[in-house]
PDB file of C-alpha atoms in Angstrom:
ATOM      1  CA  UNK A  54      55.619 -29.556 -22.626  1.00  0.00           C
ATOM      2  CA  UNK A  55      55.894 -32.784 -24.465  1.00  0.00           C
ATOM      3  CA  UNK A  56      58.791 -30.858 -26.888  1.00  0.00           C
ATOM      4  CA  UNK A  57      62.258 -29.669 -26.407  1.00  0.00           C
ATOM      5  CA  UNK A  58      62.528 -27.636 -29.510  1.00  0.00           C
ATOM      6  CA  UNK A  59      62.317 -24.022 -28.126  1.00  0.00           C
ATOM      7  CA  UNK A  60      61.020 -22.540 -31.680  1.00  0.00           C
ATOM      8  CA  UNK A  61      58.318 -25.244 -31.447  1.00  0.00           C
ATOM      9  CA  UNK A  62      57.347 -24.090 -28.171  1.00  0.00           C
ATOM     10  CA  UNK A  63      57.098 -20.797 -29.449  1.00  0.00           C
ATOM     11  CA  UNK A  64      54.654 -21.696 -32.720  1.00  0.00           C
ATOM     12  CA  UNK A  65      52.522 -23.498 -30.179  1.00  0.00           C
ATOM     13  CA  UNK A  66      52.366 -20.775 -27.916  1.00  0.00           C
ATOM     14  CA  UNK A  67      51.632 -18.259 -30.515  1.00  0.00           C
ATOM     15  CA  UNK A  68      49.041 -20.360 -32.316  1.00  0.00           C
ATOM     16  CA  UNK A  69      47.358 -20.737 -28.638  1.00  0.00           C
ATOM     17  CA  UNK A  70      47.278 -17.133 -28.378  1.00  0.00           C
ATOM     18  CA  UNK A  71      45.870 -16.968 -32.051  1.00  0.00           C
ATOM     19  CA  UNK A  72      43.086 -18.859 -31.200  1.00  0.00           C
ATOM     20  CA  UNK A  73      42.149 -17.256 -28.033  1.00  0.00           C
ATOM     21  CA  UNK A  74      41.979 -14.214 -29.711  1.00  0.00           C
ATOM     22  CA  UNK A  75      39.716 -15.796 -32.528  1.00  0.00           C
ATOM     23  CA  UNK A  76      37.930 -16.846 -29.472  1.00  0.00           C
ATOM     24  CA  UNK A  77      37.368 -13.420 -28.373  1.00  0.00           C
ATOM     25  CA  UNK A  78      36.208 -12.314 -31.274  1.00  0.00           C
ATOM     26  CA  UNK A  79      33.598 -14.807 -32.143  1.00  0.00           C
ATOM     27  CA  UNK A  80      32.420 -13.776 -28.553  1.00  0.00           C
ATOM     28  CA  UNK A  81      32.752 -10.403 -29.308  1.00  0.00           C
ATOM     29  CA  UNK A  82      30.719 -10.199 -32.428  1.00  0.00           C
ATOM     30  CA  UNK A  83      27.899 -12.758 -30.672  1.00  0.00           C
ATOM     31  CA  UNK A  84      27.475 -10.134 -28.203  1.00  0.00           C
ATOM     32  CA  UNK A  85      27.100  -7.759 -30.358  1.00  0.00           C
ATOM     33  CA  UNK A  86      24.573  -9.252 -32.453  1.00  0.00           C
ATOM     34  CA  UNK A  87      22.376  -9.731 -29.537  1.00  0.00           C
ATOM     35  CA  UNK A  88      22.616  -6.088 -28.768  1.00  0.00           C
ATOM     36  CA  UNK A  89      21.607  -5.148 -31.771  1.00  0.00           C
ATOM     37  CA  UNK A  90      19.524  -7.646 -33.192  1.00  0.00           C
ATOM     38  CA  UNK A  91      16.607  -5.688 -35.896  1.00  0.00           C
ATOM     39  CA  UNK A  92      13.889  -7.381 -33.908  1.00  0.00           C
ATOM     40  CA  UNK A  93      14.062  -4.531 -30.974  1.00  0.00           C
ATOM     41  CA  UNK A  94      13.888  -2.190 -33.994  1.00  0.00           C
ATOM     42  CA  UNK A  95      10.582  -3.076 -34.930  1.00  0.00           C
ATOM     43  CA  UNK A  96       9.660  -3.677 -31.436  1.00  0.00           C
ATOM     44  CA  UNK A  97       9.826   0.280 -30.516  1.00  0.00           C
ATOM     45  CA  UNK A  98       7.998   0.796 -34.114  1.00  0.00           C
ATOM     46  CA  UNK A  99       5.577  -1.156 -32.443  1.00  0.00           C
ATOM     47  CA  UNK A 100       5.628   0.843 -29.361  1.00  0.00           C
ATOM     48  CA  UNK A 101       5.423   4.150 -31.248  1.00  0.00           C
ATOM     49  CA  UNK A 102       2.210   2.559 -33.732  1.00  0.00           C
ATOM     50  CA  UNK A 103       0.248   1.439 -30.198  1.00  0.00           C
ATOM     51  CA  UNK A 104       1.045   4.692 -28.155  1.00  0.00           C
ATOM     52  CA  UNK A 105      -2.463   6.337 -29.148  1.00  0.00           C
ATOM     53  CA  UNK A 106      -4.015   2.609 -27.370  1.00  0.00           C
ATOM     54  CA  UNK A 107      -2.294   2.832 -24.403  1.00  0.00           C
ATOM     55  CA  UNK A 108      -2.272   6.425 -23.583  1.00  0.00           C
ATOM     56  CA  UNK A 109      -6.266   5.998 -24.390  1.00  0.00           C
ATOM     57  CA  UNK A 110      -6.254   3.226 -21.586  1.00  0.00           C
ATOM     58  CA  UNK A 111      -4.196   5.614 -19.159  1.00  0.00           C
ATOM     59  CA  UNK A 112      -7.103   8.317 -19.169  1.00  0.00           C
ATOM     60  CA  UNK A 113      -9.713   5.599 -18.987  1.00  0.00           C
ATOM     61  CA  UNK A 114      -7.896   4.766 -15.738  1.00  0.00           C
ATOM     62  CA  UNK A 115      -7.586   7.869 -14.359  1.00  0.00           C
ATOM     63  CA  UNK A 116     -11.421   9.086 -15.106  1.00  0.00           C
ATOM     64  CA  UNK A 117     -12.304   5.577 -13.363  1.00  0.00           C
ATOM     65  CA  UNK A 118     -10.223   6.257 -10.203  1.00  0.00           C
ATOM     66  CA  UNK A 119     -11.902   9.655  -9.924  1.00  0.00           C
ATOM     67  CA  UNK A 120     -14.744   8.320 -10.262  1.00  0.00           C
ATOM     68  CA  UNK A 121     -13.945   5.698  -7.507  1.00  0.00           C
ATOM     69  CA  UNK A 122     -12.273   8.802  -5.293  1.00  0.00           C
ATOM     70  CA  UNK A 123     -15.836  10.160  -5.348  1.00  0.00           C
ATOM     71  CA  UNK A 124     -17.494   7.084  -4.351  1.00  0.00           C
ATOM     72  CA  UNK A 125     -15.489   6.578  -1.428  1.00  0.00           C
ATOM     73  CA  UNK A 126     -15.488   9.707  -0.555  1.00  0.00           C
ATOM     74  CA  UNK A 127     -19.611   9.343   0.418  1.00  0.00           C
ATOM     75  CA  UNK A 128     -19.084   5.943   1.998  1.00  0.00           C
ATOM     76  CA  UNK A 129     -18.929   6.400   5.798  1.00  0.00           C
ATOM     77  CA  UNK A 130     -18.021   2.820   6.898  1.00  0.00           C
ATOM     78  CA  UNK A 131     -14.708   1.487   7.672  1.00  0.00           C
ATOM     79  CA  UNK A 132     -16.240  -1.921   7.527  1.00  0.00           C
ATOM     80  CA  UNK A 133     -17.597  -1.354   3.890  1.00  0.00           C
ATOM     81  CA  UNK A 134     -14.247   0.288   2.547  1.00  0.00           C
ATOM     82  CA  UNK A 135     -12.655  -2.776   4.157  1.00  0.00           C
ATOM     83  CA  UNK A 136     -14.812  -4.741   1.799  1.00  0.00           C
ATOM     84  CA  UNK A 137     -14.098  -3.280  -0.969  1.00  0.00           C
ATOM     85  CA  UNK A 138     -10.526  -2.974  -0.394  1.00  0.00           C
ATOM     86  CA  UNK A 139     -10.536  -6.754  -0.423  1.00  0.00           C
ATOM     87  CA  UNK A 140     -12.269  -7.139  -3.476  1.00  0.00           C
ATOM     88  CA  UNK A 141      -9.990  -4.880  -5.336  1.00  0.00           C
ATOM     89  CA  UNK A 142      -7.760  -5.794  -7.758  1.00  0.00           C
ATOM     90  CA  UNK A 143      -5.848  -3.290  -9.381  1.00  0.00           C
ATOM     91  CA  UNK A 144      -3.262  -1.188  -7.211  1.00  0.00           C
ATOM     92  CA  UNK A 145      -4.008   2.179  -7.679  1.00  0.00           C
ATOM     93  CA  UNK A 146      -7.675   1.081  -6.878  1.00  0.00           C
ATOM     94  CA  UNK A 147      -6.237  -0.308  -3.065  1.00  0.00           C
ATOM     95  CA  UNK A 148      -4.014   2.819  -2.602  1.00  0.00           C
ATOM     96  CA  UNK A 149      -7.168   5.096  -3.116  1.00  0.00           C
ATOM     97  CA  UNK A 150      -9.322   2.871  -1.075  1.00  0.00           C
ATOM     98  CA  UNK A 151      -6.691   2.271   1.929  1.00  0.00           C
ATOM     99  CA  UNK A 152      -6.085   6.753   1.883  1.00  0.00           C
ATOM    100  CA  UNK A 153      -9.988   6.729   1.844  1.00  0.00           C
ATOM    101  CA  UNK A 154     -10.099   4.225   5.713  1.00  0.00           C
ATOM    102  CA  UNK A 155      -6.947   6.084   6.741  1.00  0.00           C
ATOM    103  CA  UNK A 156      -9.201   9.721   6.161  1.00  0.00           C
ATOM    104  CA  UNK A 157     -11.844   7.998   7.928  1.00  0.00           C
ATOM    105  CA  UNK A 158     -10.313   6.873  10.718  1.00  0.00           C
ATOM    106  CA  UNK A 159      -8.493   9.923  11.432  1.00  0.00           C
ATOM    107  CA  UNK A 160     -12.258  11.638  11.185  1.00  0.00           C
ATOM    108  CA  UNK A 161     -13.299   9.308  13.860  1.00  0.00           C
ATOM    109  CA  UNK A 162     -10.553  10.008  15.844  1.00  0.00           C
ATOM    110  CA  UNK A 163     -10.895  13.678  15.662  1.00  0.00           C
ATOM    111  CA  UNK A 164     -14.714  13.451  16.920  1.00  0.00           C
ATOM    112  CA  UNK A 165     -13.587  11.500  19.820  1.00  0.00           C
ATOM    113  CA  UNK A 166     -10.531  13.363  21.091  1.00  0.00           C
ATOM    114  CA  UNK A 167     -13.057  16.077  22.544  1.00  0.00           C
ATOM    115  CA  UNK A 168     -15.334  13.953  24.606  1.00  0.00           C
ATOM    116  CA  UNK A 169     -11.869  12.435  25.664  1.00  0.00           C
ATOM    117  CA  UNK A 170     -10.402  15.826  26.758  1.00  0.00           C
ATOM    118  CA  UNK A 171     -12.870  16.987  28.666  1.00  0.00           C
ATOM    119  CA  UNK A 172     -13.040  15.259  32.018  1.00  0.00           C
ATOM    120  CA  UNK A 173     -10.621  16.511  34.135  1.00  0.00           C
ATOM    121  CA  UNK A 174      -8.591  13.928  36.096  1.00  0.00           C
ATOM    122  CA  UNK A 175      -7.096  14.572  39.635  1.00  0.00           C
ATOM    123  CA  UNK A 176      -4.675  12.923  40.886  1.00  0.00           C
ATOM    124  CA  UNK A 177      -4.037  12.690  45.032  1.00  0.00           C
TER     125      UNK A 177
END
């Protein structure tokens, strides 16, 4: 703005734009190199070397939930599930536990929908 000379204006403007688009492709590249940085490659060779581990730990977790499904399934207290519920930590552990109180309840339920069936109300 500080210039009348139109072909100045023009160099200025261009060498703006130049550097802008130098700009862009410093920005360009530095995303890029994050995307693609070796580290992740060596990450999912780590992934692939520990698979045996984990998958180990997954069926060690699943024989111990069956194991707990069993357990629950012979406890016949609300109160006792409760406490155990409490002291769980893990989530699949609570899940099993809370379907075990929600079976039980609905047992209790069942045995006391007869007795509440059958007196016979009148009405006048």
């Amino acid at each position: 703005e500080a210039t009348l000379d139109l072909a100045e204006r023009r160099r200025i403007r261009s060498a703006i734009r130049e550097l802008q688009r130098q700009e862009l492709e410093r920005d360009e590249e530095a995303l890029a190199s994050k995307r693609f940085r070796p580290e992740r490659g060596s990450h999912r060779q780590d992934d692939k070397e520990n698979w045996p581990r984990f998958q180990h730990l997954e069926e060690e977790q699943q024989a111990a939930l069956a194991t707990l499904s069993q357990q629950l399934e012979a406890i016949t207290s609300v109160e006792e599930l409760t406490k155990l519920l409490r002291a769980a930590g893990e989530y699949e552990e609570r899940k099993l536990i809370r379907a075990a109180i929600h079976k039980l309840r609905a047992k209790e339920i069942e045995g006391e929908a007869p007795f509440l069936c059958s007196g016979v109300v009148t009405l006048e």
